[in-house]
XYZ file of C-alpha atoms in Angstrom:
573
model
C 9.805 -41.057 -14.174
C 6.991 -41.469 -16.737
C 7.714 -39.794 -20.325
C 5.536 -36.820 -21.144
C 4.474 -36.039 -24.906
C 4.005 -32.527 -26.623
C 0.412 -32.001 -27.563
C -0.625 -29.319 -30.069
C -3.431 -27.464 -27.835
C -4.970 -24.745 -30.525
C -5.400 -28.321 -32.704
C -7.169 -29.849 -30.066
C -9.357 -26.735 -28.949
C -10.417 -26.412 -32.355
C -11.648 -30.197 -32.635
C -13.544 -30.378 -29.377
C -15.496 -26.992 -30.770
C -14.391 -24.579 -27.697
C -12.731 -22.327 -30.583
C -13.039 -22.077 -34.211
C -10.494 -22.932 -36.618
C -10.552 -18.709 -37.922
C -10.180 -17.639 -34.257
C -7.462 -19.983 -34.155
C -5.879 -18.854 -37.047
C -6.379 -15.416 -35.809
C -4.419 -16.495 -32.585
C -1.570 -17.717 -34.784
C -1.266 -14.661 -36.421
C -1.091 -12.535 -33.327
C 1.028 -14.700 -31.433
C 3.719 -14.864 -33.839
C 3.652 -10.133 -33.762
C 3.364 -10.638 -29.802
C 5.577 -13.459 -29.268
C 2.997 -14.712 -26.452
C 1.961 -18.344 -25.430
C -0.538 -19.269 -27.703
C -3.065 -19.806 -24.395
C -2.738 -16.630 -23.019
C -3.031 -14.880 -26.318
C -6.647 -16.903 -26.838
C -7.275 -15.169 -23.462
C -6.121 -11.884 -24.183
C -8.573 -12.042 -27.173
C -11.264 -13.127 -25.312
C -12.005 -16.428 -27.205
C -12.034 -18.437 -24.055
C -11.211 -17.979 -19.954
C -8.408 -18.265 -18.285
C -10.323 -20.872 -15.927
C -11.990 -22.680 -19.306
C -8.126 -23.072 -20.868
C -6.511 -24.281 -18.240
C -9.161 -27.026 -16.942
C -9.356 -28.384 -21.066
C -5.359 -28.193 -20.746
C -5.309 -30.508 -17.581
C -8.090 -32.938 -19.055
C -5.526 -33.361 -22.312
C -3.396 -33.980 -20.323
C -4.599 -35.865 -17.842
C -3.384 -34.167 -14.969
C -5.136 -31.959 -12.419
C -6.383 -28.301 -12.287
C -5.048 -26.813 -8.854
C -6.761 -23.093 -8.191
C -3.953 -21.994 -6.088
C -6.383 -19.035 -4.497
C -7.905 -21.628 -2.488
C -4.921 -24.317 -1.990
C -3.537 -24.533 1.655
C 0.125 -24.843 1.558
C 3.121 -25.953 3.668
C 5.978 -23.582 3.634
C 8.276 -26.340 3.925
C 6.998 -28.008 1.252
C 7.063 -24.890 -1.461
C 10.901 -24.316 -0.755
C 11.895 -28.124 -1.699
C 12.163 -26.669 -5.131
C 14.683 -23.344 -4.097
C 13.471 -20.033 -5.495
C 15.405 -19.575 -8.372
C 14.194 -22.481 -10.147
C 10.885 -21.945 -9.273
C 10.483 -18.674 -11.026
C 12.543 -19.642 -14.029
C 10.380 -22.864 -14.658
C 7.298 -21.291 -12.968
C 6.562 -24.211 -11.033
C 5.761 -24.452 -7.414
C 5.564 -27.809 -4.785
C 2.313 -27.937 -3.599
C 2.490 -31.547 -1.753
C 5.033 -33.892 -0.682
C 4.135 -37.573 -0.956
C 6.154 -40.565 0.401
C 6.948 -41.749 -3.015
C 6.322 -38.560 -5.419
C 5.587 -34.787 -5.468
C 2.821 -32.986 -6.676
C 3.952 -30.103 -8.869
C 2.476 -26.775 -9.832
C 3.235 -26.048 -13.169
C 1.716 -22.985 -15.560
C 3.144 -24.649 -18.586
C 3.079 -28.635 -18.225
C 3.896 -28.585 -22.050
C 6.906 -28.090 -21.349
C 9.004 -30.782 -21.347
C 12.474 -29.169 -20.861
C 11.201 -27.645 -17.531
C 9.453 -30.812 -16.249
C 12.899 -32.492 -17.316
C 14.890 -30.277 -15.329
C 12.604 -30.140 -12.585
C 12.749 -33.835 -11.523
C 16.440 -33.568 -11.614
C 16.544 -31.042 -9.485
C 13.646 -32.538 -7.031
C 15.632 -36.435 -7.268
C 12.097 -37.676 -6.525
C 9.259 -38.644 -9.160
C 6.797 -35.835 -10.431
C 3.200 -35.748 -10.504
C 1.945 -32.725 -12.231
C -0.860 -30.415 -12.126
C -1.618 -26.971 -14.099
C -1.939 -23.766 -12.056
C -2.882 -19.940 -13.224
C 0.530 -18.226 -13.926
C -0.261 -14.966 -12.505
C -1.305 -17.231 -9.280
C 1.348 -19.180 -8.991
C 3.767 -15.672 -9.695
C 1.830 -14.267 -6.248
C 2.388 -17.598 -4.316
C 5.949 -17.828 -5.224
C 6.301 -13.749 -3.953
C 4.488 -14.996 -0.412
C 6.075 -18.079 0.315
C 9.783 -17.239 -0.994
C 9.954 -14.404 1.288
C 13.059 -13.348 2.390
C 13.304 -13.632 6.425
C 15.524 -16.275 6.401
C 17.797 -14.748 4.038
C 17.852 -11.835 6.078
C 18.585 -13.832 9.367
C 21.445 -16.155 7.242
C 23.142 -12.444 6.338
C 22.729 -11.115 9.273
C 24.540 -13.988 10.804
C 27.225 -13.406 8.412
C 27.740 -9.783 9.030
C 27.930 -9.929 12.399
C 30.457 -12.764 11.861
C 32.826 -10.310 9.711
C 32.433 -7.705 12.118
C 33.546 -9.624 14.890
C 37.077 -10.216 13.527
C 37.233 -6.826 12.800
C 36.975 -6.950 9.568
C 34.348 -4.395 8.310
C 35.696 -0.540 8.752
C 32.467 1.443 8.463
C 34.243 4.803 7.107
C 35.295 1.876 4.153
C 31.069 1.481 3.167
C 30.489 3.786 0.342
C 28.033 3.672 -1.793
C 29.044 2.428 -4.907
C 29.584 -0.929 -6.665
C 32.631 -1.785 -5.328
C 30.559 -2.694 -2.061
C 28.085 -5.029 -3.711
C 28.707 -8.024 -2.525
C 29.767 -6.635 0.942
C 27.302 -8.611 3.827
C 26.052 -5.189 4.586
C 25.246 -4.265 1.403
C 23.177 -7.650 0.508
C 21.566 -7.517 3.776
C 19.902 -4.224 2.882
C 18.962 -5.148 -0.748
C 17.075 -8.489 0.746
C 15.450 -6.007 3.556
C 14.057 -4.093 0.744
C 13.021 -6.923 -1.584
C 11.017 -8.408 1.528
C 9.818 -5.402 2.210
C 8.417 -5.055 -1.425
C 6.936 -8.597 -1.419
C 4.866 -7.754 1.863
C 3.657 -4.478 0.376
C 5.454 -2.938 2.877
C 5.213 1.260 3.041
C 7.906 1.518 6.230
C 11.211 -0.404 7.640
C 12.066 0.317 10.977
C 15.480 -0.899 12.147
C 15.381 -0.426 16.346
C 18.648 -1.509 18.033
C 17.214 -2.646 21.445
C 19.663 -3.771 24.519
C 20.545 -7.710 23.308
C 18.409 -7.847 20.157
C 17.975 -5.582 16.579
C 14.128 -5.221 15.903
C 13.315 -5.143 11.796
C 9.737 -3.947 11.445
C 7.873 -3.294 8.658
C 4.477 -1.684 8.229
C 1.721 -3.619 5.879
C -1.993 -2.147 5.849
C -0.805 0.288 8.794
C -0.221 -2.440 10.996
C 4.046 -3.565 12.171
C 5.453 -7.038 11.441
C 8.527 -7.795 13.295
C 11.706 -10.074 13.161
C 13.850 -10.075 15.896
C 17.407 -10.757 15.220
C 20.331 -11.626 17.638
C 22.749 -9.681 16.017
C 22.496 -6.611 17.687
C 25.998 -5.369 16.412
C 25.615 -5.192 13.041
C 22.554 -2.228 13.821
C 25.803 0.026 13.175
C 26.825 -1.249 9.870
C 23.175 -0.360 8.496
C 22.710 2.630 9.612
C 26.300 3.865 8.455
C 25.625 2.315 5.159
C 22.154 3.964 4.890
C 23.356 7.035 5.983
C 26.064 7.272 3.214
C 23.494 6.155 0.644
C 21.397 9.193 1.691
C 24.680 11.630 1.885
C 24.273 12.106 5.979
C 26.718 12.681 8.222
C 28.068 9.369 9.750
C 30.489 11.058 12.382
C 26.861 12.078 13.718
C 25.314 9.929 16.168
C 24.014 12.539 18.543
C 21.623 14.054 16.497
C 18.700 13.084 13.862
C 19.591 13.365 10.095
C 16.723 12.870 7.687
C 17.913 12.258 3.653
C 16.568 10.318 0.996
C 17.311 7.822 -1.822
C 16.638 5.825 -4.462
C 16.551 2.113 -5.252
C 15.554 -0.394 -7.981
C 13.526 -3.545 -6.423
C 12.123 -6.034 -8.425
C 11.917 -3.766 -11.471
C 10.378 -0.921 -9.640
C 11.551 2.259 -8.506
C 11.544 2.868 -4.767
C 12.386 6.566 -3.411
C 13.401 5.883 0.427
C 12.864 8.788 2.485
C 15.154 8.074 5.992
C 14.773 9.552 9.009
C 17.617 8.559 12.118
C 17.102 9.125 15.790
C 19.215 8.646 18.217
C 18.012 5.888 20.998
C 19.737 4.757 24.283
C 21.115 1.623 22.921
C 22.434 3.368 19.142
C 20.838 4.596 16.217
C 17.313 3.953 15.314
C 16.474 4.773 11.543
C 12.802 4.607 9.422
C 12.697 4.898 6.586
C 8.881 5.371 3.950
C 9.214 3.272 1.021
C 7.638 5.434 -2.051
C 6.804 3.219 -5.419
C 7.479 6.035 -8.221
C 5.767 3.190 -10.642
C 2.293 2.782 -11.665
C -0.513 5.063 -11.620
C -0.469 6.959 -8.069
C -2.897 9.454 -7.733
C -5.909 9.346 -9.599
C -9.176 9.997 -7.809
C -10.901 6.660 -8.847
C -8.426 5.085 -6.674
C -9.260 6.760 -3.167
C -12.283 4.634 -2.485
C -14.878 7.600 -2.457
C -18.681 6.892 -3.260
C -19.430 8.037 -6.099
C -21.314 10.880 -4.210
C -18.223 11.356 -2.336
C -16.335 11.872 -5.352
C -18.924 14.414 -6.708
C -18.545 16.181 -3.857
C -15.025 16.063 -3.535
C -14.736 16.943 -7.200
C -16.996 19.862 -6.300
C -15.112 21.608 -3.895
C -11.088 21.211 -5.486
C -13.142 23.069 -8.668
C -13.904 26.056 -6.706
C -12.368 28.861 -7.960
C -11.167 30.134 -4.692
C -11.417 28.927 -0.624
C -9.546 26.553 1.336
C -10.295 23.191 1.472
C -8.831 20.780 4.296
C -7.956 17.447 4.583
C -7.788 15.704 8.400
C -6.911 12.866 9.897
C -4.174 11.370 12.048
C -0.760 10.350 10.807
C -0.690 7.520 8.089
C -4.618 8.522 7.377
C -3.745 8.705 3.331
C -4.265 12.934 3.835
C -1.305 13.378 1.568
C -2.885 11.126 -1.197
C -5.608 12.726 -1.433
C -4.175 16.426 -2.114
C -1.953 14.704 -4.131
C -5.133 13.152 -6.341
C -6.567 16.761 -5.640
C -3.498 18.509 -7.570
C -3.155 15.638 -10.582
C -6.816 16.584 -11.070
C -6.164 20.071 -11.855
C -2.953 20.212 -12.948
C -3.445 22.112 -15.947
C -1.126 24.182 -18.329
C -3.516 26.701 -18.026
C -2.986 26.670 -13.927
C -0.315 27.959 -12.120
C -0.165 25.127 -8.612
C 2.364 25.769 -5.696
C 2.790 23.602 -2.818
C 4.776 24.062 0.146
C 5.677 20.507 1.512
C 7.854 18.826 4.554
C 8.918 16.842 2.863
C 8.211 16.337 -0.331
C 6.654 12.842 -0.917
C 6.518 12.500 -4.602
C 7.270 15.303 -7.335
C 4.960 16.242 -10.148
C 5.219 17.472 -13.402
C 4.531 21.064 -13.840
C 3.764 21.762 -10.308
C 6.347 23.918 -7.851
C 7.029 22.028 -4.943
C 9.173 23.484 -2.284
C 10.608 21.667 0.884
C 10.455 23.692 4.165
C 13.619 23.904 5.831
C 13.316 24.897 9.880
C 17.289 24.789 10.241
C 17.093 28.098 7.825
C 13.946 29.475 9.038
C 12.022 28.173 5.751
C 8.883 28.043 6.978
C 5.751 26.899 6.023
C 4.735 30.573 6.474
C 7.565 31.933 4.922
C 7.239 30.015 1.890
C 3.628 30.583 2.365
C 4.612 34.625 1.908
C 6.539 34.272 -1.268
C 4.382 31.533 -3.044
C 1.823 34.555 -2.908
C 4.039 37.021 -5.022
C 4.923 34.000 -7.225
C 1.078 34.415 -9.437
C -0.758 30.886 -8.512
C -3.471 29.914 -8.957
C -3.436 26.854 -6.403
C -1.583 26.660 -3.034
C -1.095 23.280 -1.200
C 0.064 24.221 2.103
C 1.701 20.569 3.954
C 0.047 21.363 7.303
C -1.425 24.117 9.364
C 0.434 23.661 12.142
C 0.812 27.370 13.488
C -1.291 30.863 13.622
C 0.899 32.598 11.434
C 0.397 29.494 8.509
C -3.014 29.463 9.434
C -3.632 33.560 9.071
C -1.832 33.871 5.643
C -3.726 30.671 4.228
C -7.006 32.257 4.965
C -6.113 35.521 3.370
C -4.745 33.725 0.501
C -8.053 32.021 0.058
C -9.831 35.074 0.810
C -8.064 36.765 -1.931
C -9.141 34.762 -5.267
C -6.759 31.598 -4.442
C -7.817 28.247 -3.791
C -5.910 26.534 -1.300
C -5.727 23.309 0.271
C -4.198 22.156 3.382
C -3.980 19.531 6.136
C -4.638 19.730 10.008
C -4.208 16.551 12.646
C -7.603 16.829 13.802
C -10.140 13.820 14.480
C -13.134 14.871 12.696
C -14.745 17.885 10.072
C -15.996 19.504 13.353
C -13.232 19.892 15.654
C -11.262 21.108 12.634
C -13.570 24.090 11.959
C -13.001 24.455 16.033
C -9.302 24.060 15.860
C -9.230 27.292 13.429
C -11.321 29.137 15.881
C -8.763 27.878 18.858
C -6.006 28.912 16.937
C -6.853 32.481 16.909
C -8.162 32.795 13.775
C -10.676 35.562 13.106
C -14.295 33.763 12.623
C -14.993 35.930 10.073
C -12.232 34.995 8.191
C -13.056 31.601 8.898
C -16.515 32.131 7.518
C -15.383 33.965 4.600
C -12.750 31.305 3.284
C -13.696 27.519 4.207
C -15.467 25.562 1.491
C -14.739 22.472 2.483
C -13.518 19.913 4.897
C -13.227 16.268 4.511
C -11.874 13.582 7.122
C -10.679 10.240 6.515
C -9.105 7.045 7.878
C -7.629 4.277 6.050
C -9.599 0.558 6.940
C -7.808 -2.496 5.975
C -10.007 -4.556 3.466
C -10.975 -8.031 4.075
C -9.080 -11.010 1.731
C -11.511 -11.612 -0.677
C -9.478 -15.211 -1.301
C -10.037 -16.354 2.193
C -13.098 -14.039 3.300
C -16.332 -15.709 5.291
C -18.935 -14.354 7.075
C -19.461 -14.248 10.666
C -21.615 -13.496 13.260
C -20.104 -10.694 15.780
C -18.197 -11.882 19.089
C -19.442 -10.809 22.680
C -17.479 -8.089 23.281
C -18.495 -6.826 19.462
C -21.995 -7.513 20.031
C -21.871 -4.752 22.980
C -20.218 -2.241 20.966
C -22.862 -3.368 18.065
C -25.692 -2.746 20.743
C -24.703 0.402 21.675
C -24.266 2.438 17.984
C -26.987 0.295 16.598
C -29.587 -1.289 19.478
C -30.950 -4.085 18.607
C -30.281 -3.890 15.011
C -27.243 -4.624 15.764
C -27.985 -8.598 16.792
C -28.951 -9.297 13.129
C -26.205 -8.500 11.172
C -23.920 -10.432 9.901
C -20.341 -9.105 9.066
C -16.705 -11.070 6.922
C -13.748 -12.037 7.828
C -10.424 -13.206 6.622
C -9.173 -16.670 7.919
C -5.879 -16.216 7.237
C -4.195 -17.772 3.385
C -1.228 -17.320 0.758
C -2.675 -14.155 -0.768
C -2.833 -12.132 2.272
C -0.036 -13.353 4.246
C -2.365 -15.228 6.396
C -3.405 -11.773 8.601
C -7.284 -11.845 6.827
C -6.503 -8.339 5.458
C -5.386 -7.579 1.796
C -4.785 -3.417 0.770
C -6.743 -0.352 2.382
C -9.931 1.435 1.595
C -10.515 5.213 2.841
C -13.706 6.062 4.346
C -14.586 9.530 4.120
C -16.607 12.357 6.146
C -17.046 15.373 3.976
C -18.567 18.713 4.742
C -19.848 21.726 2.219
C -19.745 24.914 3.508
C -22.892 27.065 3.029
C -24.311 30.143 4.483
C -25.825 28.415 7.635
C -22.447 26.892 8.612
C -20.300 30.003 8.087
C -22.758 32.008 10.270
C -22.375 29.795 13.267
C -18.472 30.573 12.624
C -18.580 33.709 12.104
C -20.714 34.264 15.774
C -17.784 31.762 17.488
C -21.477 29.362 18.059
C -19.115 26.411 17.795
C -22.395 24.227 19.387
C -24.544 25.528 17.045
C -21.946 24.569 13.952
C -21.831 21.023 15.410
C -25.478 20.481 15.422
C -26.042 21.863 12.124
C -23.205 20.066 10.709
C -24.749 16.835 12.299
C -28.100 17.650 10.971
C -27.357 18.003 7.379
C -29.346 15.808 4.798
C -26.885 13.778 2.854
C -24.347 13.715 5.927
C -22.260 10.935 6.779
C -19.772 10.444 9.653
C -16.763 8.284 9.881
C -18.789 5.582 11.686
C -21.572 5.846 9.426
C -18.864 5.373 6.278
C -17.013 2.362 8.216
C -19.881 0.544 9.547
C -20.874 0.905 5.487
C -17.793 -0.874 4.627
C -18.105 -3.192 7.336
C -22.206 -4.203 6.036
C -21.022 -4.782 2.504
C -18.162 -7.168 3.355
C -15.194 -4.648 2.371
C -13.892 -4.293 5.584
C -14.276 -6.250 9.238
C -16.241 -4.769 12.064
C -13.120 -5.071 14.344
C -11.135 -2.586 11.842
C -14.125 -0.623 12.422
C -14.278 -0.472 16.121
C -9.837 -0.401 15.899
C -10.574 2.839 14.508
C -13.591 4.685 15.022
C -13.515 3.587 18.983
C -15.772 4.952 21.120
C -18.554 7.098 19.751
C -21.878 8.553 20.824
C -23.604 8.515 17.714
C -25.906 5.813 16.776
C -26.740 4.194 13.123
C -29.135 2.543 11.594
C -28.965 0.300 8.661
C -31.461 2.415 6.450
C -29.719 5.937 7.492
């Protein structure tokens, strides 16, 4: 094991002339009221790069630069050096050699943790410098916890087989900690964290339990062997929600809280009852962080003027549509942060409620006591607001009392399951709502789907399979041969599936007079061609085949969702 020596970096920055000696000094002085490295606080005050630092660290050192973006790893490999140390050293194996490793480091100055380290590896230690908040996202991907979750699984199922678990014994409180059950479920969530997961779904099936979670709207399973231990989850997860566990025959839907990985998670739970036990879901809800601010919906900025245009009204209903897991909720929810104003009185009526807001009066709707959307609807009116969010307009009655509401001086938004801005305007008609009071309320409707976004890490452009080319042909003709779309390959950051986070693409109508005419006559095929002929107009395909031009998104998440059309586009439209 060769010796390593403590340089003095800020010393040496100064005397190659990358820094001054006063910015130095400078640094000094703010690292010791910060307590920060002394490299990342020359960062922070934008003296030098992160990229600039770390390649004049490794040439002082004589040691490599490893961008860890772009570094193909072997999972095997990574967990030679077992999790624990790796964060506490923040260090990471990036190659195994017959007679050495190659190391990851973000601090190769120091000595204690390269001392430790090839202890702890029994095998010599070459080093290279990595990008701590890099190496912090590697360690998250590559440290997940499947076969933690397999390993306790395996032990539950062994302590239930003696007998030795009584489920009525579970409660929810610390003296279960270390119970197998209990550290089962806190590794399901912490994996389920990692991946960015926004569902678990634990399906008991007839010699297997399927754990599924959902990342970028697309499932991820692990099939386990232990099919009996399904029970011991969903009667622990039933307690920690306050359900009934006696109660097998019926769905129970509760809630709760948890703290993973510093953040808090709200779990909402929903259990159904399935032919071979208990199946339970359950939305995972990060209360941390900025949520809901309009920037972060992925509007144009003409989108968002628009957008911004119609929530300002001083009175009309606006909807939101989409199918299920479209981001609808997140928008009203940017919609009402927007406005939420002392000066504004904002009710919404909710099932369930997602996330609650300051200042704003959320109720639940409750079916098993007749508390209806329309019910609640009725008294929210007599209550003096300003703004009604109704959840969904899922019946005639919800749908009649939203319109007067709009009609008389209240702005109200609301969601419908519908595909498009068109057949939503229809689906009011179908519903039996009057078309003048159609006319008379609607200001706005805007549909939306949620694409998954290209990995920018691993993203490359590509040139349109076969079966793509036909679809290409027949939306764009022979445009459609020239383009060139990206692609992710597959790498560390995105958990090799090519996709990293969602974007929302957007179709957004204005009501004027034109439009409410055609309503108000029932001319549902006039309203569609108008609609359709507006300047400034953009469909769904026109706002994903955007996405998919300028490299955001893929044109397969494009054709996934938009499917079969029979509009065409053009490049200049």
């Amino acid at each position: 094991m060769i010796a390593r020596k403590k340089i003095r970096i800020g010393e040496l920055l100064v005397h190659n002339g990358i820094i001054s000696d006063k910015q130095l000094q400078t640094a000094l002085k703010t690292q010791l009221e910060t307590g920060s490295k002394l490299g990342d606080t020359l960062i922070e005050l934008g003296y030098l790069s992160s990229k600039d630092f770390l390649e004049f660290l490794a040439e002082q050192l004589r040691i490599t630069y490893v961008d860890l973006n772009h570094y193909q790893f072997t999972p095997e490999t990574v967990q030679l050096l077992p999790e624990t140390y790796a964060r506490r050293f923040r260090a990471i194996v990036l190659k195994e050699y017959p007679e050495k490793l190659l190391v990851g480091m973000a601090d190769p100055n120091n000595l204690f943790a390269y001392d430790a380290l090839a202890k702890i590896l029994k095998k010599p230690i070459e080093l290279a410098v990595v990008r701590e908040t890099d190496l912090l996202r590697t360690i998250d991907t590559y440290y997940r916890r499947t076969d933690e979750i397999v390993s306790l699984a395996t032990e539950l199922s062994e302590e239930l087989s003696v007998g030795g678990v009584d489920l009525s014994d579970l409660k929810a409180d610390s003296e279960m900690e270390n119970a197998p059950v209990v550290r089962l479920l806190r590794t399901l969530f912490e994996d389920a964290v990692m991946a960015g997961a926004s569902d678990i779904h634990i399906e008991p099936d007839e010699n297997a339990l399927r754990i599924r979670q959902r990342v970028d709207g697309i499932l991820h399973e692990q099939v386990m062997n232990e099919k009996r231990i399904a029970g011991a989850l969903v009667s622990r997860l039933k307690l920690m929600s306050g359900l009934d566990i006696s109660e097998k025959r019926l769905p129970q839907d509760g809630r709760f809280n948890v703290k993973v990985q510093g953040k808090s998670i709200d779990v909402r739970l929903s259990t159904m009852p399935l032919f071979y036990g208990e199946a339970v879901v359950m939305r995972l809800l990060d209360h941390s962080g900025d949520r809901f601010g309009m920037e972060h919906l992925g509007m144009s900025e003409g989108d968002l003027r628009r957008f911004r245009n119609l929530i300002n009204a001083p009175q009309g209903m606006v909807l939101v549509t989409g199918p299920t897991g479209s981001g609808k909720t997140t928008t009203l929810y940017a919609a009402m942060e927007e406005l939420n104003r002392s000066e504004r009185k904002i009710i919404s009526v909710e099932d369930p409620i997602e996330y609650c807001l300051p200042r704003i009066n959320q109720v639940q709707v409750n079916a098993r006591i007749n508390l209806t959307f329309a019910g609640v609807l009725r008294t929210a009116l007599r209550h003096d607001p300003d703004i009604i969010m109704v959840g969904e307009m899922r019946d005639e009655e919800t749908v009649e009392i939203g319109l007067r509401a709009a009609m008389t001086g209240h702005l109200v938004f609301s969601t419908m399951h519908t595909n498009d801005v068109v057949s939503t305007a229809i689906r009011f008609l179908d519903m039996g709502a009057e078309g003048y009071m159609v006319a008379s309320s609607l200001r706005g409707i805007i549909a939306q789907r949620l694409v998954r976004k290209v990995c920018q890490n691993c993203a490359r452009s590509v040139v349109p399979v076969e079966a793509e080319l036909i679809w290409l042909q027949s939306v764009m003709g022979e445009e459609g041969e020239k383009q060139q779309f990206r692609k992710g390959e597959g790498c560390s950051q995105c958990h090799n599936t090519g996709y990293r986070g969602r974007v929302g693409i957007f179709e957004i109508l204005e009501m004027d007079e034109v439009l409410a005419d055609a309503l108000r006559k029932g001319d549902t095929a006039l309203f569609s061609r108008e609609v359709k002929g507006r300047p400034g107009y953009q469909s769904l395909l026109q706002g994903g085949m955007r996405r998919a031009l300028d490299g955001t998104t893929s044109l397969a998440e494009v054709i996934r969702l938009v499917g079969q059309v029979d509009e065409k586009f053009s490049v200049a439209s």
